[in-house]
Amino acid sequence: MADPAATKHGPGRILIAVYGVFALAATARAAVQIATKFHEAPIAYLLSAVAAIIYCAATFALAKATTVSRKVATAAIAIELVGVIGVGAFSYAVPDDFPDATVWSHFGQGYGFVPLVLPVLGLLWLRRTR
Amino acid sequence: MFAPLTWVLVALSLAAMVYAVVLAARNKRIDWTVLGIIGVIEVALIAQLVIGIVQLSGAERDVSGPFFVGYLIGSLLVLPVGAFWALAESSRWGAGALAVACLVVPILELRLHEVWTA
């Protein structure tokens, strides 16, 4: 059985740094959106909040790197992957409901598509350090 | 916004990022040089926060206040957290993680510039 702490060292250091950036960005964005203009697009802004919670959970779980937190991280990142693909597809199909307002809209285009790549790398890294 | 300060911040952050990447490439941990540059950047960011808030309160155009102040405060947090995260790693990847944090500052500065001039 490998040491679960391996998850937060080596290349994982950079992965978690990027997750931290997205946790900060998504949380700040959701907070401002909900505080200032929630009525304009409630669905999109609630999704922003969900994305923020997922990024924060993934960041802390990866950084804690225990056997239990690795499971939490795997679950959070799996939800993240489903979220970015689902919201990405939905934002193209029904653009009126998404005034380009979540991290995941258009597969994270506004963030250089990093939101689409990040969960894939996260799951691969968790698998690698199993 | 005081544009020269913004561009100085972009240049300093990119310089710190390049330095951190070089450290990582040479298999080194982060050192006092990069921490010193980050200290200078932080001082400049605090100055930018003060100038930004003063100018926002006197702005005649319609600037999105919450986003603007959010970017100003957010940019202050990134490097200390990144440095803390990098220091707790004994391999080259700590310097790599700090390089990521350094890259975030120019991105935030550009967004800040967009919000201000929008």
mmCIF file of N, CA and C in Angstrom, chain A residues 8-14 16-18 21 24 29 32-33 36-37 63 110-111, chain B residues 66-67 74 77-78 84-86 88-91 93-94 96-97 100-101 104 111:
data_model
loop_
_atom_site.group_PDB
_atom_site.id
_atom_site.type_symbol
_atom_site.label_atom_id
_atom_site.label_comp_id
_atom_site.label_asym_id
_atom_site.label_seq_id
_atom_site.Cartn_x
_atom_site.Cartn_y
_atom_site.Cartn_z
ATOM 1 N N LYS A 8 0.151 14.708 -2.286
ATOM 2 C CA LYS A 8 0.380 16.158 -2.182
ATOM 3 C C LYS A 8 1.817 16.552 -2.483
ATOM 4 N N HIS A 9 2.655 15.600 -2.856
ATOM 5 C CA HIS A 9 4.044 15.945 -3.170
ATOM 6 C C HIS A 9 4.327 15.776 -4.650
ATOM 7 N N GLY A 10 5.537 16.156 -5.044
ATOM 8 C CA GLY A 10 5.927 16.029 -6.448
ATOM 9 C C GLY A 10 5.013 16.844 -7.345
ATOM 10 N N PRO A 11 4.699 16.325 -8.531
ATOM 11 C CA PRO A 11 3.829 17.061 -9.454
ATOM 12 C C PRO A 11 2.487 17.430 -8.820
ATOM 13 N N GLY A 12 2.067 16.650 -7.822
ATOM 14 C CA GLY A 12 0.816 16.961 -7.125
ATOM 15 C C GLY A 12 0.827 18.359 -6.535
ATOM 16 N N ARG A 13 2.026 18.859 -6.213
ATOM 17 C CA ARG A 13 2.162 20.208 -5.656
ATOM 18 C C ARG A 13 1.586 21.239 -6.627
ATOM 19 N N ILE A 14 1.922 21.064 -7.905
ATOM 20 C CA ILE A 14 1.449 22.013 -8.930
ATOM 21 C C ILE A 14 -0.040 21.815 -9.172
ATOM 22 N N ILE A 16 -2.294 20.796 -7.109
ATOM 23 C CA ILE A 16 -3.062 21.365 -6.001
ATOM 24 C C ILE A 16 -3.006 22.899 -6.050
ATOM 25 N N ALA A 17 -1.861 23.453 -6.487
ATOM 26 C CA ALA A 17 -1.770 24.910 -6.631
ATOM 27 C C ALA A 17 -2.810 25.405 -7.634
ATOM 28 N N VAL A 18 -2.935 24.690 -8.763
ATOM 29 C CA VAL A 18 -3.913 25.105 -9.772
ATOM 30 C C VAL A 18 -5.333 24.946 -9.224
ATOM 31 N N VAL A 21 -6.107 27.876 -7.054
ATOM 32 C CA VAL A 21 -6.433 29.068 -7.830
ATOM 33 C C VAL A 21 -7.899 29.027 -8.251
ATOM 34 N N LEU A 24 -10.270 29.600 -5.320
ATOM 35 C CA LEU A 24 -10.350 31.028 -5.005
ATOM 36 C C LEU A 24 -11.191 31.766 -6.054
ATOM 37 N N ARG A 29 -16.056 34.517 -7.495
ATOM 38 C CA ARG A 29 -17.019 34.801 -8.546
ATOM 39 C C ARG A 29 -18.444 34.518 -8.078
ATOM 40 N N VAL A 32 -19.680 37.115 -5.467
ATOM 41 C CA VAL A 32 -20.060 38.406 -6.052
ATOM 42 C C VAL A 32 -21.363 38.285 -6.832
ATOM 43 N N GLN A 33 -21.490 37.195 -7.620
ATOM 44 C CA GLN A 33 -22.695 37.027 -8.435
ATOM 45 C C GLN A 33 -23.942 36.919 -7.558
ATOM 46 N N THR A 36 -24.730 40.261 -5.693
ATOM 47 C CA THR A 36 -25.080 41.482 -6.418
ATOM 48 C C THR A 36 -26.189 41.328 -7.465
ATOM 49 N N LYS A 37 -26.319 40.136 -8.075
ATOM 50 C CA LYS A 37 -27.302 40.049 -9.177
ATOM 51 C C LYS A 37 -27.893 38.648 -9.301
ATOM 52 N N ALA A 63 -4.894 18.316 -0.777
ATOM 53 C CA ALA A 63 -3.801 18.854 0.042
ATOM 54 C C ALA A 63 -3.650 18.090 1.355
ATOM 55 N N GLY A 110 -13.694 30.576 -20.904
ATOM 56 C CA GLY A 110 -13.226 31.830 -20.319
ATOM 57 C C GLY A 110 -11.989 31.658 -19.450
ATOM 58 N N TYR A 111 -11.660 30.419 -19.125
ATOM 59 C CA TYR A 111 -10.483 30.138 -18.299
ATOM 60 C C TYR A 111 -9.483 29.276 -19.068
ATOM 61 N N PRO B 66 -17.838 45.594 -6.825
ATOM 62 C CA PRO B 66 -17.532 44.326 -6.165
ATOM 63 C C PRO B 66 -16.480 43.502 -6.903
ATOM 64 N N PHE B 67 -16.575 43.458 -8.252
ATOM 65 C CA PHE B 67 -15.576 42.701 -9.012
ATOM 66 C C PHE B 67 -14.203 43.361 -8.887
ATOM 67 N N GLY B 74 -8.145 39.686 -4.027
ATOM 68 C CA GLY B 74 -7.725 38.345 -4.443
ATOM 69 C C GLY B 74 -6.258 38.301 -4.853
ATOM 70 N N LEU B 77 -3.796 37.793 -2.042
ATOM 71 C CA LEU B 77 -3.762 36.511 -1.328
ATOM 72 C C LEU B 77 -2.893 35.465 -2.024
ATOM 73 N N VAL B 78 -2.810 35.564 -3.363
ATOM 74 C CA VAL B 78 -2.262 34.467 -4.161
ATOM 75 C C VAL B 78 -0.804 34.132 -3.812
ATOM 76 N N PHE B 84 3.808 29.838 0.826
ATOM 77 C CA PHE B 84 3.632 28.911 1.944
ATOM 78 C C PHE B 84 3.577 27.471 1.425
ATOM 79 N N TRP B 85 2.801 27.286 0.375
ATOM 80 C CA TRP B 85 2.624 25.964 -0.234
ATOM 81 C C TRP B 85 3.946 25.446 -0.809
ATOM 82 N N ALA B 86 4.739 26.367 -1.410
ATOM 83 C CA ALA B 86 6.014 25.980 -2.010
ATOM 84 C C ALA B 86 7.048 25.642 -0.933
ATOM 85 N N ALA B 88 6.663 24.310 1.920
ATOM 86 C CA ALA B 88 6.400 23.047 2.600
ATOM 87 C C ALA B 88 6.710 21.837 1.719
ATOM 88 N N GLU B 89 7.363 22.085 0.582
ATOM 89 C CA GLU B 89 7.704 20.986 -0.322
ATOM 90 C C GLU B 89 9.223 20.934 -0.482
ATOM 91 N N SER B 90 9.793 19.759 -0.313
ATOM 92 C CA SER B 90 11.252 19.668 -0.347
ATOM 93 C C SER B 90 11.803 19.379 -1.741
ATOM 94 N N SER B 91 10.948 19.218 -2.724
ATOM 95 C CA SER B 91 11.443 18.923 -4.074
ATOM 96 C C SER B 91 11.297 20.140 -4.979
ATOM 97 N N TRP B 93 9.265 20.596 -7.193
ATOM 98 C CA TRP B 93 7.874 20.905 -7.532
ATOM 99 C C TRP B 93 7.315 22.051 -6.692
ATOM 100 N N GLY B 94 7.978 22.336 -5.567
ATOM 101 C CA GLY B 94 7.574 23.500 -4.783
ATOM 102 C C GLY B 94 7.780 24.780 -5.574
ATOM 103 N N GLY B 96 7.890 24.946 -8.751
ATOM 104 C CA GLY B 96 6.904 24.892 -9.837
ATOM 105 C C GLY B 96 5.550 25.426 -9.391
ATOM 106 N N ALA B 97 5.148 25.035 -8.165
ATOM 107 C CA ALA B 97 3.870 25.504 -7.638
ATOM 108 C C ALA B 97 3.892 27.015 -7.454
ATOM 109 N N VAL B 100 3.247 28.784 -10.657
ATOM 110 C CA VAL B 100 1.813 28.848 -10.967
ATOM 111 C C VAL B 100 1.196 30.064 -10.281
ATOM 112 N N ALA B 101 1.512 30.243 -8.985
ATOM 113 C CA ALA B 101 0.968 31.378 -8.244
ATOM 114 C C ALA B 101 1.410 32.696 -8.881
ATOM 115 N N VAL B 104 -0.595 33.729 -11.848
ATOM 116 C CA VAL B 104 -1.966 34.179 -11.574
ATOM 117 C C VAL B 104 -2.030 35.704 -11.436
ATOM 118 N N ARG B 111 -7.346 41.241 -15.828
ATOM 119 C CA ARG B 111 -8.793 41.294 -15.564
ATOM 120 C C ARG B 111 -9.155 42.604 -14.877
#
